[in-house]
Every structure is written in C-alpha cells, then in structure tokens.
C-alpha cells in the first residue's frame, strides 16, 4: 500500500514540475486514486490497532482455554494408556480378578440334571429393516453353545418394510422348527426406537424365567462360546451387573474410512474400556455384545428412551447404584462398520449428541449419588463425560481446525510449541501404541478425525443445549457378509450414476476453502510452518466435501442408499 502511495506522489510531483494543473483529467484521476489509497491505508492502520488491542487479546484467551483443555485430554490419555499397558504387561485378565469357573454341565447320571447349573438366559436381537444381516445374527444366536432349554431367543423386529418383516418371521419359524426357543416380537409403533423395543421385550411373561439377558445388534455374530465365557462372571460374582465383549469388524479393510474407524474403535476398546473396567469397574455399555444381570437392570428402572444412547444411560444409572462392570478384551464379536460417509456421519451424530445430552441430564444426579465413592463419581463425571464426551470433541475441531488456522492471520498471537506439536503428537502416539499394525495410517487417521470432529462438535453442542435434532435417530444400515463379498468380486448390479450435487458436502467444502486461504496466507506472510498441517487438513476437507470417502455400494435391490 505504501509503495503505491509513494509511486503516485512521484507522479503528482512530476506533474507539478511540468506545470500540469490539477484541473486536467490526468491529475484528477491520480488525485482520486491517491485519496482512495490514503483512506484504505487509514483503514488498515485502524485494523492493525484494533487487532493488536482487541482481537489479539481475545484470541489469546481462546488459545489458552484450548490449551488447558488439551492438557486435560493429555492427562486422561496418559492415565488410560498407563492402565491399559499395566493390564497387558501383567496379564491381568478379568478371570484372575474375579471368580470364574468353567461351566460344563457334565453329569453321567442324569443329563437333564446336568443343565441345572446353567442359568436361564434371554437373547435379545433388536432389528429394523435388516434385510442383509438378519439371518447372520439369528443364526449366530441359535448356534450358541448353551443348552437350548436354558435359553430364550427374542427377535424384536421394528421393521417398517413388510417384506423384511415376513422374511425375519419366517427365519424365526425355521429355527423354532429345529427345536430352538425363539420368539418373534413386533409392536405397533417405534416409540423409543431401540431402547423402547428392548424395554417392551423385557415385559413379556416368559422373561421372568431368565436371570440374564444378552443383547446383540442385527449385524453382530457372537462365537459359539460367548455365553460360556461371560455368564460365569455374573453367576459367581453377585456384584457384577454387566459383562462387555470387544467388537471385531468383518469389513475393516473395505476402504480407508473403515480402516481409520477401526483404529478409533480399537483404541476405545483396548484402552478406554479396559482402563474403566480395571480401575473403577465402570465403562459405558456399548449397546450390544454384552450380558446384563436382569435384577440389576430392573433395579435401576430398566431401559429408558430419554436420549439416543440408551445403553450408556443404563450403564451410568447402574453404576450409581453400586454395580460393577467387567470388560473381557479377548472375547471378540464380529460386527460391521458403516462404510459410507453418510451412514457414518449419522451414527457419530447419534452417539455424540446422545452422550452430551445424557451428561446434561445426569450431572446433578451423579454428584448427589450416595451409593458410590467420591472417586468413582469424579471418574464418571469428569473423565468419562466431561473430558471424553465434551472436551475432546470441542478441542479437536475448534482448536485444530479454527483457532490454529486463524492465528496465522493475527501475528500478535503465538501458540506455544508444546500445545501445537507436543501434546497432539503424544496423544496420537498413545493411540498408535495399541494399533501397531495401523501406524502407517496415522496421518490419514488424524486428518479424518479432525474432519469428523466438525460434526461431533456440532452434535455435542446440540446435546448440551438440547437444540433441534437432539433426538434424531437414523439406523446405521448394514451390508452383511454376502453383499460385501459380492461387492468385492464385482457381482453387484451396476449402480446408477450419482449426481455431483448429491455427492457434495458443503460444510466440508466451506471449511476446506477457509483452511486453504489460511495456509496460503501463512506461506506468503507467516514466519512458522503451520501451513504444512493446514494444507493437509484442507485437502482432507476437500476430499470429504466432494464425496470421495467411503464406499457407494448399492443394496441388493438397488432401491435405497446405504
């Protein structure tokens, strides 16, 4: 700006020396341009002054708040990582911490009497238009190594597709003809969604015969020994209310999106769930692949539908009544990851928004709880909810995708190296330690999680303030093993072309443009290397914004998106 002013001043001076009056068109034009430049320069000076005295101090406050939250995340990650490492190194399996005896039921004198030591178990399988996977889950449940006369299978079908309902009912009849005690249950509404279906399922008279209830979502396939390995914890330890198994994924290598999902969920199970189980005997129930003591479930009021995370709600209420939970990390149950960006986004919204909303509803109740120790209340309130369900989502997006890029436009603000490099690097490496086979994907994991954090932060705020969409529930659609195999061999029908506008995600594209501008500004005028990270993040936002993430495999009937 000052260079232009100098240039035009020379021109005007030269004109004066040549006796060119100011009334000529040329000198008038020069004067007008100079006036504009001078006015813009004044505006620039005002902006610099405001930026230094008002904007920069505000941004510094925001930076230090984000740094404080980052430290909270780091301490939490170090604590959980240390506990997980100790458990792994010392081989502190739950069978060693709690009484556990194998159940055989062998009795040479009377085979019927041999079944007496086996408690009655209810198997619940909630479903909703699960055309691709219903046979897998029902077949796996019926194949459990447990006396058929000591097990009741309950298929809770909320399907709205009449063809699917007929198929599921027929499958139940087929297994019933083979001697399985299986019940096909439907209701005339979807009130409460999954939580409502589970609650009504527990109201049937035959449930009173059962001591425990195992829950499997429609895409979960437990191994035959699942009950043999979980029920002993409940049978021989009266203080345990829940036994949770780990998830294993049949489509984790389907695409880059499923690979990074596996990294996040492996960390959740191997570190978060393990740490909670081993220290405070508390963790959030994952909603499936777990077994509950029915008496504990009834004591705390059963299933509720006040949030979209009815499983977490039940776990917190049971914990506040003094019940303990056990996580069995080496017991894996096959399941399926959402392989389309749309399905994954809906799933993450439900999980994140529901957790934040539950925190809002139960914070005071947790503080007032009298049947648990102060340390356990602190763990549930601070560690489980505040840090992991609120702070983590806000910091990941707001600090790394907004504050840091914005700081390059405000040279008066400096972010400490330990906050912008050391802390995120440490947290990332702590995640990688438990996923050594995926360490080469760390960069993809970081940028992908940062993009998803935009949706998670939005969902967190919706849950905390109970804004519109707080009760939004969209069932995550599944492909199933058969369809996955067909998609890999090219046997699926040709999918119809997808219009560009249907692929676009405008919020991601907008953030991509913002990050691109910030990175370019940093290259031109900055004195740091933030642009390396910002450019990478911008590319990730553009890739997901243009829809080049996940799969677009059609359903078998090619009738609806996945």
mmCIF file of N, CA and C in Angstrom, residues 476-520:
data_model
loop_
_atom_site.group_PDB
_atom_site.id
_atom_site.type_symbol
_atom_site.label_atom_id
_atom_site.label_comp_id
_atom_site.label_asym_id
_atom_site.label_seq_id
_atom_site.Cartn_x
_atom_site.Cartn_y
_atom_site.Cartn_z
ATOM 1 N N UNK A 476 -28.151 -47.154 11.413
ATOM 2 C CA UNK A 476 -26.993 -47.377 10.539
ATOM 3 C C UNK A 476 -27.231 -48.616 9.701
ATOM 4 N N UNK A 477 -27.328 -48.437 8.388
ATOM 5 C CA UNK A 477 -27.617 -49.572 7.514
ATOM 6 C C UNK A 477 -26.388 -50.457 7.340
ATOM 7 N N UNK A 478 -26.630 -51.745 7.152
ATOM 8 C CA UNK A 478 -25.550 -52.725 7.022
ATOM 9 C C UNK A 478 -25.611 -53.398 5.668
ATOM 10 N N UNK A 479 -24.436 -53.891 5.259
ATOM 11 C CA UNK A 479 -24.336 -54.626 4.001
ATOM 12 C C UNK A 479 -24.391 -56.128 4.215
ATOM 13 N N UNK A 480 -23.778 -56.611 5.288
ATOM 14 C CA UNK A 480 -23.719 -58.049 5.520
ATOM 15 C C UNK A 480 -22.577 -58.699 4.775
ATOM 16 N N UNK A 481 -22.135 -59.844 5.237
ATOM 17 C CA UNK A 481 -21.007 -60.555 4.633
ATOM 18 C C UNK A 481 -21.252 -60.890 3.167
ATOM 19 N N UNK A 482 -22.466 -61.346 2.871
ATOM 20 C CA UNK A 482 -22.759 -61.776 1.499
ATOM 21 C C UNK A 482 -22.647 -60.621 0.520
ATOM 22 N N UNK A 483 -23.232 -59.492 0.876
ATOM 23 C CA UNK A 483 -23.197 -58.341 -0.014
ATOM 24 C C UNK A 483 -21.791 -57.777 -0.113
ATOM 25 N N UNK A 484 -21.064 -57.812 1.007
ATOM 26 C CA UNK A 484 -19.685 -57.347 0.975
ATOM 27 C C UNK A 484 -18.853 -58.193 0.020
ATOM 28 N N UNK A 485 -19.057 -59.501 0.077
ATOM 29 C CA UNK A 485 -18.305 -60.397 -0.800
ATOM 30 C C UNK A 485 -18.651 -60.129 -2.267
ATOM 31 N N UNK A 486 -19.925 -59.889 -2.542
ATOM 32 C CA UNK A 486 -20.328 -59.618 -3.913
ATOM 33 C C UNK A 486 -19.759 -58.304 -4.421
ATOM 34 N N UNK A 487 -19.706 -57.311 -3.527
ATOM 35 C CA UNK A 487 -19.159 -56.023 -3.947
ATOM 36 C C UNK A 487 -17.685 -56.132 -4.286
ATOM 37 N N UNK A 488 -16.962 -57.027 -3.587
ATOM 38 C CA UNK A 488 -15.536 -57.189 -3.829
ATOM 39 C C UNK A 488 -15.254 -57.971 -5.104
ATOM 40 N N UNK A 489 -16.188 -58.812 -5.516
ATOM 41 C CA UNK A 489 -15.982 -59.621 -6.719
ATOM 42 C C UNK A 489 -16.667 -59.026 -7.943
ATOM 43 N N UNK A 490 -17.344 -57.868 -7.725
ATOM 44 C CA UNK A 490 -17.980 -57.194 -8.857
ATOM 45 C C UNK A 490 -19.271 -57.830 -9.306
ATOM 46 N N UNK A 491 -19.936 -58.591 -8.458
ATOM 47 C CA UNK A 491 -21.171 -59.269 -8.835
ATOM 48 C C UNK A 491 -22.422 -58.443 -8.546
ATOM 49 N N UNK A 492 -22.239 -57.275 -7.957
ATOM 50 C CA UNK A 492 -23.387 -56.433 -7.679
ATOM 51 C C UNK A 492 -23.910 -55.801 -8.970
ATOM 52 N N UNK A 493 -25.205 -55.486 -9.020
ATOM 53 C CA UNK A 493 -25.714 -54.783 -10.197
ATOM 54 C C UNK A 493 -25.070 -53.418 -10.309
ATOM 55 N N UNK A 494 -24.943 -52.937 -11.528
ATOM 56 C CA UNK A 494 -24.309 -51.644 -11.747
ATOM 57 C C UNK A 494 -25.107 -50.554 -11.055
ATOM 58 N N UNK A 495 -24.426 -49.749 -10.268
ATOM 59 C CA UNK A 495 -25.135 -48.712 -9.528
ATOM 60 C C UNK A 495 -25.427 -47.524 -10.454
ATOM 61 N N UNK A 496 -26.540 -46.853 -10.222
ATOM 62 C CA UNK A 496 -26.875 -45.708 -11.071
ATOM 63 C C UNK A 496 -25.893 -44.581 -10.831
ATOM 64 N N UNK A 497 -25.681 -43.729 -11.830
ATOM 65 C CA UNK A 497 -24.752 -42.609 -11.644
ATOM 66 C C UNK A 497 -25.248 -41.666 -10.547
ATOM 67 N N UNK A 498 -24.301 -41.137 -9.781
ATOM 68 C CA UNK A 498 -24.631 -40.216 -8.704
ATOM 69 C C UNK A 498 -24.349 -38.801 -9.170
ATOM 70 N N UNK A 499 -25.347 -37.937 -9.079
ATOM 71 C CA UNK A 499 -25.167 -36.562 -9.500
ATOM 72 C C UNK A 499 -24.169 -35.865 -8.590
ATOM 73 N N UNK A 500 -23.415 -34.929 -9.166
ATOM 74 C CA UNK A 500 -22.365 -34.251 -8.406
ATOM 75 C C UNK A 500 -22.933 -33.553 -7.182
ATOM 76 N N UNK A 501 -24.079 -32.887 -7.349
ATOM 77 C CA UNK A 501 -24.636 -32.142 -6.225
ATOM 78 C C UNK A 501 -25.069 -33.063 -5.084
ATOM 79 N N UNK A 502 -25.364 -34.320 -5.408
ATOM 80 C CA UNK A 502 -25.723 -35.274 -4.362
ATOM 81 C C UNK A 502 -24.496 -35.762 -3.602
ATOM 82 N N UNK A 503 -23.325 -35.596 -4.204
ATOM 83 C CA UNK A 503 -22.087 -36.020 -3.555
ATOM 84 C C UNK A 503 -21.497 -34.929 -2.677
ATOM 85 N N UNK A 504 -21.848 -33.683 -2.957
ATOM 86 C CA UNK A 504 -21.204 -32.561 -2.295
ATOM 87 C C UNK A 504 -21.629 -32.436 -0.834
ATOM 88 N N UNK A 505 -20.656 -32.137 0.013
ATOM 89 C CA UNK A 505 -20.904 -31.829 1.416
ATOM 90 C C UNK A 505 -20.411 -30.394 1.627
ATOM 91 N N UNK A 506 -21.339 -29.453 1.651
ATOM 92 C CA UNK A 506 -20.983 -28.039 1.567
ATOM 93 C C UNK A 506 -20.267 -27.528 2.812
ATOM 94 N N UNK A 507 -20.584 -28.052 3.976
ATOM 95 C CA UNK A 507 -19.890 -27.589 5.175
ATOM 96 C C UNK A 507 -18.418 -27.960 5.118
ATOM 97 N N UNK A 508 -18.107 -29.168 4.627
ATOM 98 C CA UNK A 508 -16.706 -29.575 4.480
ATOM 99 C C UNK A 508 -15.993 -28.712 3.442
ATOM 100 N N UNK A 509 -16.687 -28.426 2.337
ATOM 101 C CA UNK A 509 -16.076 -27.603 1.292
ATOM 102 C C UNK A 509 -15.789 -26.187 1.798
ATOM 103 N N UNK A 510 -16.721 -25.630 2.567
ATOM 104 C CA UNK A 510 -16.516 -24.285 3.101
ATOM 105 C C UNK A 510 -15.302 -24.236 4.028
ATOM 106 N N UNK A 511 -15.185 -25.229 4.895
ATOM 107 C CA UNK A 511 -14.018 -25.283 5.787
ATOM 108 C C UNK A 511 -12.740 -25.499 4.995
ATOM 109 N N UNK A 512 -12.835 -26.285 3.913
ATOM 110 C CA UNK A 512 -11.667 -26.504 3.073
ATOM 111 C C UNK A 512 -11.157 -25.214 2.458
ATOM 112 N N UNK A 513 -12.082 -24.369 1.988
ATOM 113 C CA UNK A 513 -11.696 -23.074 1.412
ATOM 114 C C UNK A 513 -11.047 -22.196 2.475
ATOM 115 N N UNK A 514 -11.639 -22.155 3.656
ATOM 116 C CA UNK A 514 -11.081 -21.357 4.751
ATOM 117 C C UNK A 514 -9.656 -21.795 5.088
ATOM 118 N N UNK A 515 -9.457 -23.097 5.222
ATOM 119 C CA UNK A 515 -8.129 -23.610 5.557
ATOM 120 C C UNK A 515 -7.130 -23.348 4.432
ATOM 121 N N UNK A 516 -7.584 -23.470 3.194
ATOM 122 C CA UNK A 516 -6.706 -23.211 2.058
ATOM 123 C C UNK A 516 -6.217 -21.761 2.056
ATOM 124 N N UNK A 517 -7.109 -20.823 2.328
ATOM 125 C CA UNK A 517 -6.741 -19.411 2.377
ATOM 126 C C UNK A 517 -5.772 -19.133 3.524
ATOM 127 N N UNK A 518 -6.047 -19.738 4.681
ATOM 128 C CA UNK A 518 -5.164 -19.532 5.836
ATOM 129 C C UNK A 518 -3.767 -20.086 5.556
ATOM 130 N N UNK A 519 -3.714 -21.263 4.965
ATOM 131 C CA UNK A 519 -2.413 -21.867 4.663
ATOM 132 C C UNK A 519 -1.649 -21.035 3.650
ATOM 133 N N UNK A 520 -2.338 -20.545 2.635
ATOM 134 C CA UNK A 520 -1.682 -19.729 1.610
ATOM 135 C C UNK A 520 -1.183 -18.418 2.197
#
